[in-house]
XYZ file of N, CA and C in Angstrom:
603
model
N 0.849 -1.180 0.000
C 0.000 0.000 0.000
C 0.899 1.249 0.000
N 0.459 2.369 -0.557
C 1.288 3.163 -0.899
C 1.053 4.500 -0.187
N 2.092 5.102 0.303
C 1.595 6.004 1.317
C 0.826 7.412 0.773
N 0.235 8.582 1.909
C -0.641 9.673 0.829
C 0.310 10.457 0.278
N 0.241 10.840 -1.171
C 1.193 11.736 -1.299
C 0.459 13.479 -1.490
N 1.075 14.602 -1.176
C 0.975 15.605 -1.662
C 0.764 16.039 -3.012
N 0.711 17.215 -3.265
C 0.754 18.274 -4.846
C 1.815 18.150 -5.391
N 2.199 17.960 -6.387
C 3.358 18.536 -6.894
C 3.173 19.805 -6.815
N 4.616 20.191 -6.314
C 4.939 21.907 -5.648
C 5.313 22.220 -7.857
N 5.501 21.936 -8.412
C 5.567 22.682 -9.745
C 3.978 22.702 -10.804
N 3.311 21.794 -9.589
C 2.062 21.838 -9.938
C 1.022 23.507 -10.999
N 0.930 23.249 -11.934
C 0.011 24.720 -11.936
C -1.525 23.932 -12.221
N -2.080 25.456 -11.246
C -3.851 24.634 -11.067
C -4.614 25.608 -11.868
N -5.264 24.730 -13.065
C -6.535 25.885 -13.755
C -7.249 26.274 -12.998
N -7.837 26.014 -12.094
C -8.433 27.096 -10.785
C -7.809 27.342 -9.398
N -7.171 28.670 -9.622
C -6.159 29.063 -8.109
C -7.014 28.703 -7.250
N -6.643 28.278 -5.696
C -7.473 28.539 -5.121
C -7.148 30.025 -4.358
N -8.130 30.550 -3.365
C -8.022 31.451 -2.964
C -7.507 31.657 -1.249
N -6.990 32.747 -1.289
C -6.673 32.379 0.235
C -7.630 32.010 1.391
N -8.633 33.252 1.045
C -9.988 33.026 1.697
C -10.294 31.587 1.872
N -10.404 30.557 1.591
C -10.287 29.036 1.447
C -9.589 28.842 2.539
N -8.419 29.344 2.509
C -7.314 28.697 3.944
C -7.583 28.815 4.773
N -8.554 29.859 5.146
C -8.909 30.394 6.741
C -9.985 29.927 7.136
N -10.249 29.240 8.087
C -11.682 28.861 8.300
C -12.531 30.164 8.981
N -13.734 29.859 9.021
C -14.370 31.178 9.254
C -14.715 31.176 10.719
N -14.077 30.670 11.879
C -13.623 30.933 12.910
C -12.330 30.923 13.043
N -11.511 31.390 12.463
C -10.334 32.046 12.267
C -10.165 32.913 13.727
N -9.306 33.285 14.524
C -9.553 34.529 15.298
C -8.817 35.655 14.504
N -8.166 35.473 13.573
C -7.586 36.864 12.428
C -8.750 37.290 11.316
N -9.789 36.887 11.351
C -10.998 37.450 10.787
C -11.462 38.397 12.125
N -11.548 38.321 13.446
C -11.946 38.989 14.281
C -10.617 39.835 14.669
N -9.397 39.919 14.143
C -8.351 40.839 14.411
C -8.602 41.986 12.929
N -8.798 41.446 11.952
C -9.423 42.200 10.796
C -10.647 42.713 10.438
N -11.685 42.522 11.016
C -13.038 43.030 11.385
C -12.878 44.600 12.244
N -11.689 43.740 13.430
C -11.685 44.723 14.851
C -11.216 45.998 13.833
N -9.864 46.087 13.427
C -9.344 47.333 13.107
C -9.418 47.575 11.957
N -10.635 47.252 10.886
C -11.169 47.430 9.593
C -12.539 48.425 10.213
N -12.245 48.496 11.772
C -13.710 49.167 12.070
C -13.363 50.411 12.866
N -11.798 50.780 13.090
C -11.102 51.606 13.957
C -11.323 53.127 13.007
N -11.301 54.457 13.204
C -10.813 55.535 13.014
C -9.095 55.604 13.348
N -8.247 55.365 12.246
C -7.105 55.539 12.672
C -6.924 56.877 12.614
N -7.480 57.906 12.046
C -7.457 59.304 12.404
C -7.064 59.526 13.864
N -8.394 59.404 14.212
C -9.157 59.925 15.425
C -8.319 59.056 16.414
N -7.427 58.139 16.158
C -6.632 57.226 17.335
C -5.380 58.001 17.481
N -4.970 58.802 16.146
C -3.396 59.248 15.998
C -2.122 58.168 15.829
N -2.977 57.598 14.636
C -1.861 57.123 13.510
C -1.364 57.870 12.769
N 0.080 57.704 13.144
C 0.922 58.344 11.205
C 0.423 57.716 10.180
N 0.160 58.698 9.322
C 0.325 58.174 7.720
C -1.252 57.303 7.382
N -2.051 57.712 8.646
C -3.568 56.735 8.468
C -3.773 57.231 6.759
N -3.650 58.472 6.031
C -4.191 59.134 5.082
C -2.886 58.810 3.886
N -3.279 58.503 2.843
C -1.784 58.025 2.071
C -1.442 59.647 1.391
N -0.242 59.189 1.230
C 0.515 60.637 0.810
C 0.447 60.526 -0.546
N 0.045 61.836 -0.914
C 0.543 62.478 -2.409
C 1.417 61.958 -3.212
N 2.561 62.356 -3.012
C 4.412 62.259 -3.502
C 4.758 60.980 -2.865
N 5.768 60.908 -3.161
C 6.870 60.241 -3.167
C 6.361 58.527 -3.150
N 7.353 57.919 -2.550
C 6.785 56.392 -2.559
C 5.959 56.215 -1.281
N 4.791 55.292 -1.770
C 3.433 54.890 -1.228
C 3.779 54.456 0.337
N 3.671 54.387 1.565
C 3.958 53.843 2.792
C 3.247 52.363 2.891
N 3.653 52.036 3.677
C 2.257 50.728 4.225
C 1.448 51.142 4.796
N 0.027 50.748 4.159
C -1.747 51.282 5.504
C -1.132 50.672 7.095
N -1.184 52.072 7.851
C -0.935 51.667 8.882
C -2.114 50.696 9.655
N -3.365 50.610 8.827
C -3.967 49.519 9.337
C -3.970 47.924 9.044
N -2.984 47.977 7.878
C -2.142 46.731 7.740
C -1.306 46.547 8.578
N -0.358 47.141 9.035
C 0.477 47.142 10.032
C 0.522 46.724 11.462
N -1.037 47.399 11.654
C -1.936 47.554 13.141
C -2.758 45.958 13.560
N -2.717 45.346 12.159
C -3.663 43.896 12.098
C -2.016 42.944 12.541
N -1.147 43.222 11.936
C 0.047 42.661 11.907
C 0.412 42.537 13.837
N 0.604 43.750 14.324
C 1.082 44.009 15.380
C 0.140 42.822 16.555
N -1.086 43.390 15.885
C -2.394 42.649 17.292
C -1.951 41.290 16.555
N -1.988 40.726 15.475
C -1.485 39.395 15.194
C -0.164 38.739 16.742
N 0.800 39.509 15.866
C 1.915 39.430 17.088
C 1.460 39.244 18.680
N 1.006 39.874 18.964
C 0.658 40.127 20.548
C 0.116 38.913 20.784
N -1.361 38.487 19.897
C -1.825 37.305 20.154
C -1.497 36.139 20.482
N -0.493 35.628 19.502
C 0.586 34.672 19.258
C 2.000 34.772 19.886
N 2.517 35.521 20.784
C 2.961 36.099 21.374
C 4.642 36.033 20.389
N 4.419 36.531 19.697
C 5.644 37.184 18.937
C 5.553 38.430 18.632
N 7.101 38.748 19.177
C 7.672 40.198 20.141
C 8.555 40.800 18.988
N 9.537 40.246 18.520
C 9.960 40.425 17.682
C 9.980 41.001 16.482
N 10.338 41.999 15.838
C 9.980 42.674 14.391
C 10.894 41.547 13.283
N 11.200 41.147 13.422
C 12.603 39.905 12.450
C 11.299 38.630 12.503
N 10.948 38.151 13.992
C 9.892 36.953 13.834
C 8.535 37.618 13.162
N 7.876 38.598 13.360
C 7.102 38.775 12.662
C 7.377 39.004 11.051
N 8.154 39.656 10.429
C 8.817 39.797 9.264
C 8.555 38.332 8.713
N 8.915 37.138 9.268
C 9.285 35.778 8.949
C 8.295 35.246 8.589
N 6.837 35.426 9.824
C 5.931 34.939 9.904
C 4.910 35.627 8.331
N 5.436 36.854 8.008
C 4.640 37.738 6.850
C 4.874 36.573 5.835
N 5.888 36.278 5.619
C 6.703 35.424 4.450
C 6.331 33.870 4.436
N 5.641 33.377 5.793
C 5.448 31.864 5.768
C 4.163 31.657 6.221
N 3.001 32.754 6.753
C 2.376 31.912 7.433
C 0.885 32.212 6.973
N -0.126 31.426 6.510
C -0.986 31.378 5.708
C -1.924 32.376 6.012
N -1.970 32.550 7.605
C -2.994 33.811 8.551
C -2.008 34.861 8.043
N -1.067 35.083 8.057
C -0.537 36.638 7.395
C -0.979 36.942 6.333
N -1.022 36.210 5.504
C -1.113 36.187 3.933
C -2.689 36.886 3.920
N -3.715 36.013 4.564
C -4.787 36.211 4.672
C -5.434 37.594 5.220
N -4.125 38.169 6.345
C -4.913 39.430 6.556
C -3.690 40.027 6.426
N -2.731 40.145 5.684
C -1.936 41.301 4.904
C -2.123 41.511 3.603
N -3.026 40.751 3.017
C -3.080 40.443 1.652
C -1.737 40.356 1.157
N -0.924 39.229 1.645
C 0.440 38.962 0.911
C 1.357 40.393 0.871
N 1.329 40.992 1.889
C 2.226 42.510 1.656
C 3.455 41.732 3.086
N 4.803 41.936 2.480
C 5.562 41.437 3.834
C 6.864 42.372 4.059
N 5.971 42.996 4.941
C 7.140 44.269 5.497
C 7.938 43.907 5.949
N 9.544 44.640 5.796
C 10.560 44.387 6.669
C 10.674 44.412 7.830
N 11.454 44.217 8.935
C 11.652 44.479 10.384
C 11.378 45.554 10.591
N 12.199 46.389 10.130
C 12.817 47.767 10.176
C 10.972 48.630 10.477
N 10.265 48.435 9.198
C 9.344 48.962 9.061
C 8.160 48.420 9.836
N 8.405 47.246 10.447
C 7.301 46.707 11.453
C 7.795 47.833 12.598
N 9.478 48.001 13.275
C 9.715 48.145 14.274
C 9.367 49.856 14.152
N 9.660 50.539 12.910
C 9.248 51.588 13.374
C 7.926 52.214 13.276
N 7.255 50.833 12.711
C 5.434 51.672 12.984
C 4.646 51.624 14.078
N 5.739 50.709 15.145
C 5.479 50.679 16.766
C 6.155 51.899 17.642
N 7.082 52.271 16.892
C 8.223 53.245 17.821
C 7.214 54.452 17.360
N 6.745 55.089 16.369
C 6.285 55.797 15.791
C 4.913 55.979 16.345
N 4.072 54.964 16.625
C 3.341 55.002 16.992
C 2.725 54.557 18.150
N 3.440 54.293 19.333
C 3.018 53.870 20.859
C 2.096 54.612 21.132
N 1.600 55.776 21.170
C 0.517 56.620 21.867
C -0.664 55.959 20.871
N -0.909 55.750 20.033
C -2.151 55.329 19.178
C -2.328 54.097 19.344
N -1.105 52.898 19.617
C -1.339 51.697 20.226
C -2.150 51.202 21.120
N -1.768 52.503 22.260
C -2.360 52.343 23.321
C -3.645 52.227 23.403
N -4.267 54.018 22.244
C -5.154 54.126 22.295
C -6.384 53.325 21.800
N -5.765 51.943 20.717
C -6.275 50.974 20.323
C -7.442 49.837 21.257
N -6.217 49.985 22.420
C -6.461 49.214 23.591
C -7.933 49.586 24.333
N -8.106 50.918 24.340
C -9.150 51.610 24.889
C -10.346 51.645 23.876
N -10.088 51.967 22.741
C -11.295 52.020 21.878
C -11.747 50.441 22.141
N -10.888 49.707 22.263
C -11.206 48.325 22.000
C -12.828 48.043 23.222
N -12.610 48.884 24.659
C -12.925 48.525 25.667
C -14.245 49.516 25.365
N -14.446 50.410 24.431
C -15.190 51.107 23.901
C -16.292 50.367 23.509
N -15.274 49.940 22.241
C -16.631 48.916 21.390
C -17.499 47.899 22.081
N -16.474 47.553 23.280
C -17.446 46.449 23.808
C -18.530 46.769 24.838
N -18.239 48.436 25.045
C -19.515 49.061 26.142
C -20.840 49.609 24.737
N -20.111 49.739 23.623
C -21.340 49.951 22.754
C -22.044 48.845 22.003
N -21.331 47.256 22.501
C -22.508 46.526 21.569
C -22.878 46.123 22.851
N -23.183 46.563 24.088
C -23.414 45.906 25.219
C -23.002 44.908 25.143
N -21.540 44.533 25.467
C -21.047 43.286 26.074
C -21.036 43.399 27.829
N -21.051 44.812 28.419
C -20.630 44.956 29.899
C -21.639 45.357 29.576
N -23.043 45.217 30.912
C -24.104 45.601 31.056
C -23.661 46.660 32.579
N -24.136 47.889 32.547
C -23.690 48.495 33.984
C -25.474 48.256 34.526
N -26.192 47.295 35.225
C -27.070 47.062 35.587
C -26.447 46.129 36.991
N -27.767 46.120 37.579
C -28.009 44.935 38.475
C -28.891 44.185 38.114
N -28.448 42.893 38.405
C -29.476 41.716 37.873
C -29.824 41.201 39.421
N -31.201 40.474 39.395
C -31.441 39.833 40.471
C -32.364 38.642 40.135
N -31.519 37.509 40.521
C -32.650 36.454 40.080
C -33.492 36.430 40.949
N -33.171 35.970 42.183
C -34.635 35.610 42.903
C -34.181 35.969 44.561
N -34.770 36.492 45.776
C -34.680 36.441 46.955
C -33.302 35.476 47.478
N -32.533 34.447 47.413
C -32.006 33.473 47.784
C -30.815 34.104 48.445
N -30.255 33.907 50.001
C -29.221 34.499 50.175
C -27.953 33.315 50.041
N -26.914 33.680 49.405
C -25.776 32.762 50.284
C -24.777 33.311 50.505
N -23.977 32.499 50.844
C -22.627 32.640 51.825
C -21.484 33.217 50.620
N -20.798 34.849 50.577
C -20.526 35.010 49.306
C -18.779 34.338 49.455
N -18.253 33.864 48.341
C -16.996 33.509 48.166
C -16.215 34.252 48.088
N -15.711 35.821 47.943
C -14.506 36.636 47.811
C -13.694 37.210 48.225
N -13.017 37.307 47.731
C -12.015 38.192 48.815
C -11.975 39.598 48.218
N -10.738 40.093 49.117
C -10.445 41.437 48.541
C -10.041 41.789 47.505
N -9.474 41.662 47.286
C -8.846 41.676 46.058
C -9.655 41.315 44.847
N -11.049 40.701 44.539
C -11.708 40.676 43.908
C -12.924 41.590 43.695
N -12.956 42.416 44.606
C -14.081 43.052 45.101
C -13.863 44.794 44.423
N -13.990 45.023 43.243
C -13.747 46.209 42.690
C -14.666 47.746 42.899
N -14.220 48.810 43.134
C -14.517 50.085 42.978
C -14.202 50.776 42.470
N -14.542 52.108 42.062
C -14.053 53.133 41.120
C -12.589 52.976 41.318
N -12.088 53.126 42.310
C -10.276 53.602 42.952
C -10.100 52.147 42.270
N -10.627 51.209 42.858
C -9.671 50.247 42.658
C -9.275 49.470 40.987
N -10.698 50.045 40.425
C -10.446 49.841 38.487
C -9.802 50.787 38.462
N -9.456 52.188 38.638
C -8.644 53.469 38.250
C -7.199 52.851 38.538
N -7.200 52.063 39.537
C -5.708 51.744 39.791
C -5.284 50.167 38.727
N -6.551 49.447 38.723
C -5.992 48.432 37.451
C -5.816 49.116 36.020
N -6.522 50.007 35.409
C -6.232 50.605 34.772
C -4.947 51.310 34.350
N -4.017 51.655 35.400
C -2.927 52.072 35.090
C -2.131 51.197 35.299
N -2.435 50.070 35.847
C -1.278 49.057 36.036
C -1.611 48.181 34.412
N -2.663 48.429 34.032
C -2.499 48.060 32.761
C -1.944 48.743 31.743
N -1.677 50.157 31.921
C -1.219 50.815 31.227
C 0.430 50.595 31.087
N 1.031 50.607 32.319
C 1.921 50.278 32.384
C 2.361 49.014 31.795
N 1.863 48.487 32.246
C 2.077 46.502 31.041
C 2.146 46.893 29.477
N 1.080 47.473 29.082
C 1.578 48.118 27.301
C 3.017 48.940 27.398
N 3.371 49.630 28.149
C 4.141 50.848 28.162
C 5.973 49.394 28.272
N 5.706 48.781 29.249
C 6.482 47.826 29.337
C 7.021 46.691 27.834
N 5.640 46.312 27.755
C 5.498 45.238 26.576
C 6.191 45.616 25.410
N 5.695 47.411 25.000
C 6.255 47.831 23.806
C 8.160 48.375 24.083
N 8.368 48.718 25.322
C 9.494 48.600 25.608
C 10.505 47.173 25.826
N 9.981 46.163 26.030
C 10.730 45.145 25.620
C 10.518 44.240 23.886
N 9.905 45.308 23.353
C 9.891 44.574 21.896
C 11.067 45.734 21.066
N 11.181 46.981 21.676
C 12.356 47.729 21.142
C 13.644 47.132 21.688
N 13.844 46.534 22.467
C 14.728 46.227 23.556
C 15.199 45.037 22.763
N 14.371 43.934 22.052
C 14.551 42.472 21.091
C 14.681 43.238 20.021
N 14.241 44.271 18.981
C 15.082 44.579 17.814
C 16.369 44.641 18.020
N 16.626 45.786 18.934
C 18.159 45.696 19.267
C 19.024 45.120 19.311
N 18.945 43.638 19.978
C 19.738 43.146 20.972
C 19.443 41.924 19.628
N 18.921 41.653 18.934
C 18.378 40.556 17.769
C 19.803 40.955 16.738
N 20.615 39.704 17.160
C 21.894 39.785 15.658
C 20.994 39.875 14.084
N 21.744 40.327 13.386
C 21.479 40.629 11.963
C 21.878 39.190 11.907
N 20.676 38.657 10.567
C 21.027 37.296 9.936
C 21.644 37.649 9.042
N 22.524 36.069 8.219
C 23.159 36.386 7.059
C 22.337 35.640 6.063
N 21.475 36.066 5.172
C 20.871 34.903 4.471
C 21.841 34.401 3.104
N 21.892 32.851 3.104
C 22.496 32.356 2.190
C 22.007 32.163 1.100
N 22.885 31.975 -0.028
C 22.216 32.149 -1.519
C 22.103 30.570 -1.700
N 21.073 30.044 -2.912
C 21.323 28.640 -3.473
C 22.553 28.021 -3.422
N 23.116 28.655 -3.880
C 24.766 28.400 -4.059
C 25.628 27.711 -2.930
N 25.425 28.291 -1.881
C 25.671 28.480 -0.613
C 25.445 27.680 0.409
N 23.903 27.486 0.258
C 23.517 26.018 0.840
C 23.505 24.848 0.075
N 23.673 24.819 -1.284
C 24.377 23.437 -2.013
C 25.642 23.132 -1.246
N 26.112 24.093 -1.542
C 27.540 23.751 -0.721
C 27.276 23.325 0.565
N 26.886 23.678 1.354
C 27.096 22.964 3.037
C 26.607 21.644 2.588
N 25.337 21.507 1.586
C 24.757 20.371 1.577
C 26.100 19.043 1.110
């Protein structure tokens, strides 16, 4: 019996398929591309949200912005691993439409833009008070008392969300400071030609 084989990779197909195909439609990068296909990058204070006139074209910083929340998700920190991931990985393809920015230009549309990052974070907490996901109500099912389980530390008030709030702030302020901190400190690769790796081979 003969084992399954694959495509031939020199294969050509009278009907491409499409990328859309690759992604299933619980994807969570359909809900990272929904999210900031629905943002005002104006109104957040992105560079370059508006494309320029002259010179050569930039990248949509909301390509960029799908890229970044990609990263975070998957927890790659890196502008070199994300770069990599543009070039190999079928969810990039799918929500970069095949565009694969360099390091350089991942790392500086974060350096460039930390204050609008942030502000990402917040609109985010926005959207979810306007499709009512947080109800500010009291619910009461029925008379029944019991014995409650919590402690302090679970037990929130204005002060005490005002103070998670900035300790969350701080965690972005951190996070994006140790992803400048890995460009840096990340050796330059040498990439080898055909040639090059015949030879070792």
């Amino acid at each position: 019996m003969a084992h399954i084989e694959g495509q031939d990779r020199n294969q050509i197909m009278l009907l491409p398929e499409s990328i859309e195909e690759f992604v299933t439609e619980d994807n969570p990068v359909r809900a990272i591309d929904a999210f900031v296909d629905s943002l005002d990058l104006n109104q957040l204070g992105f560079k370059q949200a508006e494309p320029i006139i002259m010179g050569r074209p930039a990248y949509n910083p909301r390509d960029l912005l799908k890229l970044y929340i990609y990263g975070y998700f998957n927890k790659i920190r890196s502008s070199r691993k994300l770069m990599k991931e543009c070039q190999r990985n079928i969810e990039l393809f799918y929500l970069l439409r095949r565009l694969t920015p360099d390091f350089r230009t991942i790392a500086d549309f974060r350096k460039n833009n930390a204050k609008a990052l942030k502000a990402v974070f917040r609109e985010f907490v926005g959207i979810c008070l306007a499709m009512n996901l947080y109800q500010k109500e009291l619910l009461a099912i029925d008379g029944s008392k019991f014995r409650a389980v919590n402690s302090k530390s679970n037990s929130y008030n204005k002060e005490t969300l005002i103070k998670k709030l900035v300790r969350i702030e701080e965690h972005i302020s951190r996070f994006l400071e140790e992803m400048d901190q890995l460009d840096e400190t990340e050796p330059q690769e040498h990439k080898l030609s055909k040639a090059e790796l015949k030879e070792r081979i």
